[in-house]
C-alpha cells in the first residue's frame, strides 16, 4: 500500500518526474492535516503548519512555499501544534541483516533521516543537518554529543515503521532530540531514542554556545512543556559510561574510514561509529543475542585518513548483591543465561586518543518461526 512502485503492461512503469509529481499531488488534500497511510499532507509539510508556529505575519510568505517532489512523496506530517513530526518508512531488503530484521545501523540512519526531514519541513537548511538561517550565516553546524537507542522489537523486511521526533533545549550549549518508533500495523511502541547535540564552528572545528539568535529560531518549534522519550527516573539514557580499561578482551584493529563514511559536514558520520563498535563484539554474542540498548558518547571527530581501533570488554557487575548471586558461574561478569552488557572504546591507532566510548546491552534471541 505504501510502495511507490507500479507495473504497466507487465513491465515497471518509469515515468518522468512531472508525471510522478502530478499523479501524487492530485491524490493529496492541501488543507488536510491528517496523517494518511497512502500519501502525506502537503499542507502539513508547507506554510499551513509553519504559520502555527511563526504567527500570521508570515502566513503569506509561508503559503508561497512550493513543496518539492520529495515533500510530496514523503510519508511525513507535522503534528497539529507544529511541535513534532511523524514519518512512515518501509523496511527495504538491503536494510535487514543476518537475523532477517533491520540492523541497529538502519535504525540509527532512520532516526537521522526523520530528524533532518523534520528540520526541512519547518524551513531549515537542506544543505546541512538541520542548520537554521543564522547558523548558515555564521558557519555553524550541529554535532552529536550522545546517542541512546533502546529497541524492543526489530522490524523485518517490508514492515512499516512510524517514527515521531521532536527537538528541545538542553541547557545553554546544545539541544536534544527524541524519537519514538512504532509498528505502523499494530501501533506498538518498538523503540525509543534520545540524543544530545552541540554546536560547532565549521571552519575552526571548535564548539561554541548556542547564540540567542539561533535559539530564537529553534524555540518556535520546541514543545511548550518538557517532553521526554524516557521520562522514567534512572532510565538507561542517563547512565554514565565507564572507561574501558586495557587490556580489552576483544578487539578489531586498523579500521579505515571509506569515502562513503564521510557526511556533508566533512567528517565520519555518527552511524559509522556504531558499526565500528559492533565489529569487536565476539561472534558467539552475535549468534545468540540481539542488541537491546546502545549508548554512545562522541568525544572526537574522525577524519578520512585516520586509522581506528575498536576495543570491547564485558562490563563488570558493580552491584554487590547481584555479584554474589552470580558467583556460582565462576565469573564477576553477567551469567550466560541472562542479558549481557559490554563496554566499548574507539580510539586512534596512531596515538591512542579516544574517539568515543560506548555501552551496549544484549538480550537472548527469541525463537523465530
Short mmCIF file of C-alpha atoms in Angstrom, two decimals:
data_model
loop_
_atom_site.label_atom_id
_atom_site.label_comp_id
_atom_site.label_asym_id
_atom_site.label_seq_id
_atom_site.Cartn_x
_atom_site.Cartn_y
_atom_site.Cartn_z
CA UNK A 1 0.00 0.00 0.00
CA UNK A 2 2.85 2.36 0.81
CA UNK A 3 5.21 1.42 -2.01
CA UNK A 4 5.53 3.92 -4.86
CA UNK A 5 6.31 1.24 -7.46
CA UNK A 6 3.85 0.48 -10.28
CA UNK A 7 3.54 -2.11 -13.05
CA UNK A 8 2.46 -1.28 -16.56
CA UNK A 9 1.77 -3.96 -19.17
CA UNK A 10 3.98 -6.43 -17.32
CA UNK A 11 6.87 -4.00 -17.01
CA UNK A 12 7.83 -1.42 -14.43
CA UNK A 13 6.49 1.97 -15.42
CA UNK A 14 9.20 4.59 -15.25
CA UNK A 15 7.52 7.94 -15.72
CA UNK A 16 9.19 11.32 -15.79
CA UNK A 17 9.31 13.44 -12.67
CA UNK A 18 6.49 15.71 -13.80
CA UNK A 19 4.11 12.81 -14.33
CA UNK A 20 5.05 11.32 -10.97
CA UNK A 21 4.64 14.64 -9.22
CA UNK A 22 1.29 15.33 -10.85
CA UNK A 23 -0.06 11.85 -10.11
CA UNK A 24 0.87 12.10 -6.44
CA UNK A 25 -0.10 15.73 -5.99
CA UNK A 26 -3.62 15.04 -7.29
CA UNK A 27 -4.09 12.46 -4.52
CA UNK A 28 -3.21 14.90 -1.73
CA UNK A 29 -5.52 17.24 0.16
CA UNK A 30 -3.62 20.51 0.52
CA UNK A 31 -5.58 21.73 3.52
CA UNK A 32 -5.69 18.38 5.33
CA UNK A 33 -3.60 17.79 8.45
CA UNK A 34 -4.44 14.12 8.94
CA UNK A 35 -1.66 11.59 8.57
CA UNK A 36 -2.63 9.48 5.58
CA UNK A 37 -1.41 5.94 5.05
CA UNK A 38 -1.04 6.19 1.29
CA UNK A 39 0.09 9.79 0.99
CA UNK A 40 1.33 12.72 3.03
CA UNK A 41 -0.40 16.02 3.58
CA UNK A 42 1.28 18.75 1.60
CA UNK A 43 -0.36 21.35 3.81
CA UNK A 44 1.32 19.86 6.84
CA UNK A 45 4.70 19.99 5.12
CA UNK A 46 4.45 23.62 4.00
CA UNK A 47 3.19 27.02 5.07
CA UNK A 48 -0.10 25.99 6.67
CA UNK A 49 1.60 24.35 9.64
CA UNK A 50 4.54 26.74 9.69
CA UNK A 51 2.09 29.59 10.24
CA UNK A 52 1.01 27.94 13.50
CA UNK A 53 4.50 28.39 14.93
CA UNK A 54 5.60 31.59 13.19
CA UNK A 55 2.40 33.66 13.59
CA UNK A 56 0.05 35.06 10.99
CA UNK A 57 2.52 37.77 9.98
CA UNK A 58 4.47 35.21 7.99
CA UNK A 59 1.47 33.33 6.64
CA UNK A 60 1.53 34.91 3.20
CA UNK A 61 5.23 34.19 2.84
CA UNK A 62 4.88 30.59 4.00
CA UNK A 63 1.87 29.99 1.78
CA UNK A 64 4.07 30.86 -1.19
CA UNK A 65 6.30 27.87 -0.42
CA UNK A 66 6.14 25.36 -3.25
CA UNK A 67 6.51 21.77 -1.99
CA UNK A 68 9.26 19.84 -3.74
CA UNK A 69 8.77 16.44 -5.30
CA UNK A 70 10.44 14.92 -2.22
CA UNK A 71 7.98 16.81 0.01
CA UNK A 72 5.08 15.30 -1.88
CA UNK A 73 6.39 11.76 -1.80
CA UNK A 74 7.49 11.59 1.83
CA UNK A 75 5.06 9.93 4.22
CA UNK A 76 5.58 12.65 6.79
CA UNK A 77 3.36 15.12 8.66
CA UNK A 78 3.73 17.75 11.34
CA UNK A 79 1.64 17.45 14.48
CA UNK A 80 -1.39 19.71 14.89
CA UNK A 81 0.53 22.11 17.13
CA UNK A 82 3.64 22.04 14.91
CA UNK A 83 5.83 20.80 17.79
CA UNK A 84 6.66 17.30 16.49
CA UNK A 85 6.96 15.44 13.22
CA UNK A 86 5.99 11.89 12.21
CA UNK A 87 7.10 9.90 9.19
CA UNK A 88 6.49 6.35 7.96
CA UNK A 89 9.23 4.19 6.47
CA UNK A 90 9.06 0.87 4.64
CA UNK A 91 11.89 -1.51 5.58
CA UNK A 92 13.89 -2.27 2.42
CA UNK A 93 15.56 -5.60 1.69
CA UNK A 94 19.04 -4.06 1.88
CA UNK A 95 18.32 -2.69 5.37
CA UNK A 96 18.00 -6.10 7.05
CA UNK A 97 20.86 -8.20 8.39
CA UNK A 98 21.61 -11.82 9.22
CA UNK A 99 18.65 -12.01 11.61
CA UNK A 100 16.29 -11.05 8.74
CA UNK A 101 15.44 -7.90 10.67
CA UNK A 102 16.77 -4.36 10.44
CA UNK A 103 20.20 -3.62 11.84
CA UNK A 104 20.81 -1.03 14.53
CA UNK A 105 22.65 1.00 11.88
CA UNK A 106 19.44 1.05 9.82
CA UNK A 107 17.51 2.31 12.83
CA UNK A 108 20.14 4.99 13.54
CA UNK A 109 20.02 6.10 9.88
CA UNK A 110 16.22 6.35 10.01
CA UNK A 111 16.43 8.44 13.18
CA UNK A 112 18.85 10.78 11.44
CA UNK A 113 16.67 10.91 8.33
CA UNK A 114 13.44 11.76 10.15
CA UNK A 115 15.28 14.39 12.20
CA UNK A 116 16.59 16.07 9.07
CA UNK A 117 13.19 15.84 7.37
CA UNK A 118 11.61 17.46 10.41
CA UNK A 119 14.07 20.34 10.13
CA UNK A 120 13.42 20.72 6.41
CA UNK A 121 9.67 20.70 6.94
CA UNK A 122 9.90 23.84 9.08
CA UNK A 123 12.12 25.61 6.57
CA UNK A 124 15.61 24.87 7.86
CA UNK A 125 18.55 24.03 5.63
CA UNK A 126 18.65 21.29 3.02
CA UNK A 127 22.44 21.61 2.66
CA UNK A 128 23.30 20.71 6.26
CA UNK A 129 21.95 18.73 9.19
CA UNK A 130 19.11 20.99 10.44
CA UNK A 131 21.05 24.25 10.30
CA UNK A 132 18.99 27.41 10.75
CA UNK A 133 19.39 30.57 8.70
CA UNK A 134 21.55 32.20 11.39
CA UNK A 135 23.71 29.08 11.69
CA UNK A 136 24.45 29.07 7.97
CA UNK A 137 25.35 32.75 8.12
CA UNK A 138 27.79 32.11 10.98
CA UNK A 139 29.16 28.82 9.52
CA UNK A 140 27.79 26.76 12.41
CA UNK A 141 26.81 23.09 12.32
CA UNK A 142 25.39 20.51 14.73
CA UNK A 143 27.50 17.61 16.00
CA UNK A 144 26.26 14.67 18.05
CA UNK A 145 27.45 14.53 21.66
CA UNK A 146 25.48 11.47 22.84
CA UNK A 147 23.06 8.96 21.35
CA UNK A 148 20.98 6.42 23.25
CA UNK A 149 18.77 3.87 21.46
CA UNK A 150 16.50 1.29 23.08
CA UNK A 151 14.97 -1.40 20.84
CA UNK A 152 12.13 -3.65 22.00
CA UNK A 153 11.34 -5.32 18.67
CA UNK A 154 13.24 -5.28 15.40
CA UNK A 155 11.17 -4.68 12.23
CA UNK A 156 11.56 -7.11 9.33
CA UNK A 157 11.69 -6.58 5.57
CA UNK A 158 8.53 -4.81 4.27
CA UNK A 159 7.37 -3.83 7.77
CA UNK A 160 6.24 -0.22 8.06
CA UNK A 161 7.68 1.85 10.90
CA UNK A 162 6.33 5.21 12.06
CA UNK A 163 8.84 7.47 13.79
CA UNK A 164 7.89 10.58 15.74
CA UNK A 165 10.55 13.15 16.63
CA UNK A 166 10.80 16.48 18.38
CA UNK A 167 13.56 18.81 19.48
CA UNK A 168 14.04 20.97 22.57
CA UNK A 169 16.61 22.92 24.52
CA UNK A 170 19.39 21.22 26.51
CA UNK A 171 21.00 23.91 28.61
CA UNK A 172 22.95 26.79 27.07
CA UNK A 173 25.32 24.72 24.98
CA UNK A 174 23.09 22.45 22.95
CA UNK A 175 19.79 20.83 22.12
CA UNK A 176 18.26 17.40 22.48
CA UNK A 177 16.24 15.38 20.01
CA UNK A 178 13.97 12.48 21.00
CA UNK A 179 12.25 9.77 18.97
CA UNK A 180 9.51 7.17 19.44
CA UNK A 181 9.29 4.26 16.99
CA UNK A 182 6.05 2.35 16.39
CA UNK A 183 4.97 -0.64 14.35
CA UNK A 184 2.59 1.02 11.90
CA UNK A 185 0.42 -2.11 11.60
CA UNK A 186 -0.23 -2.53 15.33
CA UNK A 187 0.62 0.83 16.91
CA UNK A 188 3.02 -0.97 19.26
CA UNK A 189 6.00 1.06 20.50
CA UNK A 190 9.04 -0.89 19.28
CA UNK A 191 11.78 1.52 20.25
CA UNK A 192 12.75 4.85 21.74
CA UNK A 193 15.80 7.06 21.39
CA UNK A 194 17.26 10.32 22.62
CA UNK A 195 20.30 12.39 21.70
CA UNK A 196 22.26 15.49 22.65
CA UNK A 197 23.69 17.87 20.07
CA UNK A 198 26.32 20.59 20.34
CA UNK A 199 27.10 23.50 18.04
CA UNK A 200 30.43 23.64 16.21
CA UNK A 201 32.06 26.24 14.01
CA UNK A 202 32.55 24.53 10.66
CA UNK A 203 35.73 26.48 9.90
CA UNK A 204 37.57 26.28 13.24
CA UNK A 205 36.02 22.89 14.28
CA UNK A 206 35.56 24.32 17.80
CA UNK A 207 32.42 24.03 19.92
CA UNK A 208 30.53 27.15 20.88
CA UNK A 209 27.42 28.13 22.82
CA UNK A 210 24.06 28.34 21.10
CA UNK A 211 23.57 32.04 20.34
CA UNK A 212 20.37 33.85 21.30
CA UNK A 213 19.64 34.41 17.61
CA UNK A 214 19.81 30.70 16.84
CA UNK A 215 17.87 29.77 19.97
CA UNK A 216 15.06 32.16 18.98
CA UNK A 217 14.80 30.39 15.62
CA UNK A 218 14.72 26.94 17.21
CA UNK A 219 12.34 27.66 20.08
CA UNK A 220 9.48 28.33 17.67
CA UNK A 221 9.34 24.57 17.20
CA UNK A 222 10.16 23.36 20.73
CA UNK A 223 7.34 21.79 22.78
CA UNK A 224 5.95 24.31 25.26
CA UNK A 225 6.49 21.84 28.11
CA UNK A 226 9.39 19.43 28.55
CA UNK A 227 8.64 16.17 26.76
CA UNK A 228 11.00 13.21 27.10
CA UNK A 229 11.09 9.89 25.25
CA UNK A 230 12.44 8.44 28.52
CA UNK A 231 10.56 10.12 31.38
CA UNK A 232 11.34 7.31 33.84
CA UNK A 233 13.71 8.02 36.71
CA UNK A 234 17.12 6.35 36.42
CA UNK A 235 16.43 5.28 32.85
CA UNK A 236 19.24 3.88 30.73
CA UNK A 237 19.82 7.11 28.81
CA UNK A 238 21.16 8.75 31.99
CA UNK A 239 23.74 6.06 32.79
CA UNK A 240 27.36 7.18 32.57
CA UNK A 241 29.73 5.05 30.53
CA UNK A 242 32.76 3.82 32.42
CA UNK A 243 36.05 3.92 30.55
CA UNK A 244 37.18 0.57 29.24
CA UNK A 245 40.45 -0.43 30.85
CA UNK A 246 43.32 -2.02 28.95
CA UNK A 247 43.84 -4.72 28.01
CA UNK A 248 40.48 -5.23 26.28
CA UNK A 249 39.05 -8.74 25.97
CA UNK A 250 38.15 -8.32 22.30
CA UNK A 251 39.45 -6.03 19.57
CA UNK A 252 39.27 -5.15 15.91
CA UNK A 253 42.30 -3.13 14.88
CA UNK A 254 43.26 -0.96 11.93
CA UNK A 255 39.86 0.07 10.59
CA UNK A 256 39.98 2.84 7.98
CA UNK A 257 37.09 5.16 7.02
CA UNK A 258 35.78 4.73 3.49
CA UNK A 259 34.93 7.75 1.35
CA UNK A 260 31.29 6.73 1.71
CA UNK A 261 31.59 7.08 5.51
CA UNK A 262 32.02 10.87 5.28
CA UNK A 263 28.93 13.05 5.57
CA UNK A 264 28.07 16.50 4.26
CA UNK A 265 29.88 18.09 7.23
CA UNK A 266 33.16 16.53 6.05
CA UNK A 267 33.65 14.10 8.92
CA UNK A 268 32.80 10.46 9.58
CA UNK A 269 29.03 10.11 10.01
CA UNK A 270 27.88 9.21 13.52
CA UNK A 271 26.20 5.99 12.33
CA UNK A 272 29.54 4.68 11.05
CA UNK A 273 30.92 4.68 14.62
CA UNK A 274 28.13 2.32 15.70
CA UNK A 275 29.20 -0.16 13.04
CA UNK A 276 32.82 0.08 14.17
CA UNK A 277 31.84 -0.54 17.79
CA UNK A 278 29.97 -3.71 16.85
CA UNK A 279 32.91 -5.06 14.85
CA UNK A 280 34.68 -6.08 18.07
CA UNK A 281 31.70 -7.85 19.65
CA UNK A 282 32.52 -11.60 19.96
CA UNK A 283 30.84 -13.77 17.35
CA UNK A 284 29.17 -16.01 19.94
CA UNK A 285 27.19 -12.98 21.15
CA UNK A 286 26.16 -12.09 17.61
CA UNK A 287 24.99 -15.69 17.10
CA UNK A 288 22.91 -15.97 20.28
CA UNK A 289 21.91 -12.41 21.27
CA UNK A 290 20.44 -9.27 19.76
CA UNK A 291 21.24 -5.69 20.67
CA UNK A 292 18.77 -4.19 23.15
CA UNK A 293 20.32 -0.82 24.00
CA UNK A 294 23.28 1.21 22.83
CA UNK A 295 24.71 4.37 24.39
CA UNK A 296 27.50 6.18 22.59
CA UNK A 297 29.38 9.30 23.72
CA UNK A 298 31.09 11.14 20.88
CA UNK A 299 34.34 12.78 22.04
CA UNK A 300 36.44 13.42 18.96
CA UNK A 301 35.98 13.83 15.22
CA UNK A 302 37.34 11.18 12.92
CA UNK A 303 38.75 12.16 9.54
CA UNK A 304 39.21 10.17 6.35
CA UNK A 305 42.92 9.47 6.89
CA UNK A 306 42.56 8.22 10.48
CA UNK A 307 43.05 4.57 11.45
CA UNK A 308 40.73 3.33 14.19
CA UNK A 309 40.87 0.52 16.77
CA UNK A 310 37.67 -0.95 18.25
CA UNK A 311 38.00 -2.43 21.75
CA UNK A 312 35.37 -4.35 23.75
CA UNK A 313 35.18 -5.95 27.20
CA UNK A 314 32.34 -7.48 29.21
CA UNK A 315 31.05 -4.91 31.69
CA UNK A 316 31.77 -5.90 35.32
CA UNK A 317 28.80 -6.28 37.64
CA UNK A 318 29.00 -3.44 40.17
CA UNK A 319 26.07 -4.32 42.41
CA UNK A 320 27.30 -6.47 45.30
CA UNK A 321 24.07 -8.44 45.70
CA UNK A 322 23.94 -9.20 42.00
CA UNK A 323 27.57 -10.25 42.03
CA UNK A 324 27.00 -12.60 44.98
CA UNK A 325 24.08 -14.28 43.21
CA UNK A 326 26.22 -14.93 40.14
CA UNK A 327 29.36 -16.27 41.80
CA UNK A 328 28.28 -19.83 41.08
CA UNK A 329 29.17 -19.10 37.48
CA UNK A 330 32.79 -18.55 38.44
CA UNK A 331 32.83 -15.06 36.96
CA UNK A 332 32.46 -11.46 38.10
CA UNK A 333 30.56 -10.71 34.91
CA UNK A 334 26.99 -11.48 33.87
CA UNK A 335 25.96 -15.16 33.71
CA UNK A 336 25.50 -16.95 30.41
CA UNK A 337 21.71 -17.24 30.61
CA UNK A 338 20.86 -13.54 31.07
CA UNK A 339 21.41 -10.30 29.20
CA UNK A 340 24.97 -9.26 28.52
CA UNK A 341 26.47 -5.80 28.89
CA UNK A 342 29.67 -4.60 27.21
CA UNK A 343 31.92 -1.56 27.39
CA UNK A 344 33.50 -0.29 24.18
CA UNK A 345 36.19 2.15 23.17
CA UNK A 346 37.06 3.54 19.75
CA UNK A 347 40.49 5.14 19.61
CA UNK A 348 43.02 6.37 17.07
CA UNK A 349 45.59 3.71 16.29
CA UNK A 350 48.38 6.27 15.96
CA UNK A 351 48.30 7.87 19.41
CA UNK A 352 45.55 6.11 21.35
CA UNK A 353 43.35 9.22 21.62
CA UNK A 354 39.75 8.40 22.47
CA UNK A 355 37.21 8.91 19.68
CA UNK A 356 34.19 7.71 21.61
CA UNK A 357 33.14 5.32 24.34
CA UNK A 358 30.09 3.13 24.21
CA UNK A 359 27.98 0.74 26.25
CA UNK A 360 25.73 -1.98 24.82
CA UNK A 361 23.23 -4.40 26.32
CA UNK A 362 22.25 -7.62 24.58
CA UNK A 363 19.28 -9.96 25.16
CA UNK A 364 18.93 -13.59 24.17
CA UNK A 365 17.40 -14.06 20.74
CA UNK A 366 13.83 -15.30 20.79
CA UNK A 367 12.94 -18.38 18.77
CA UNK A 368 11.69 -17.39 15.32
CA UNK A 369 9.06 -19.33 13.44
#
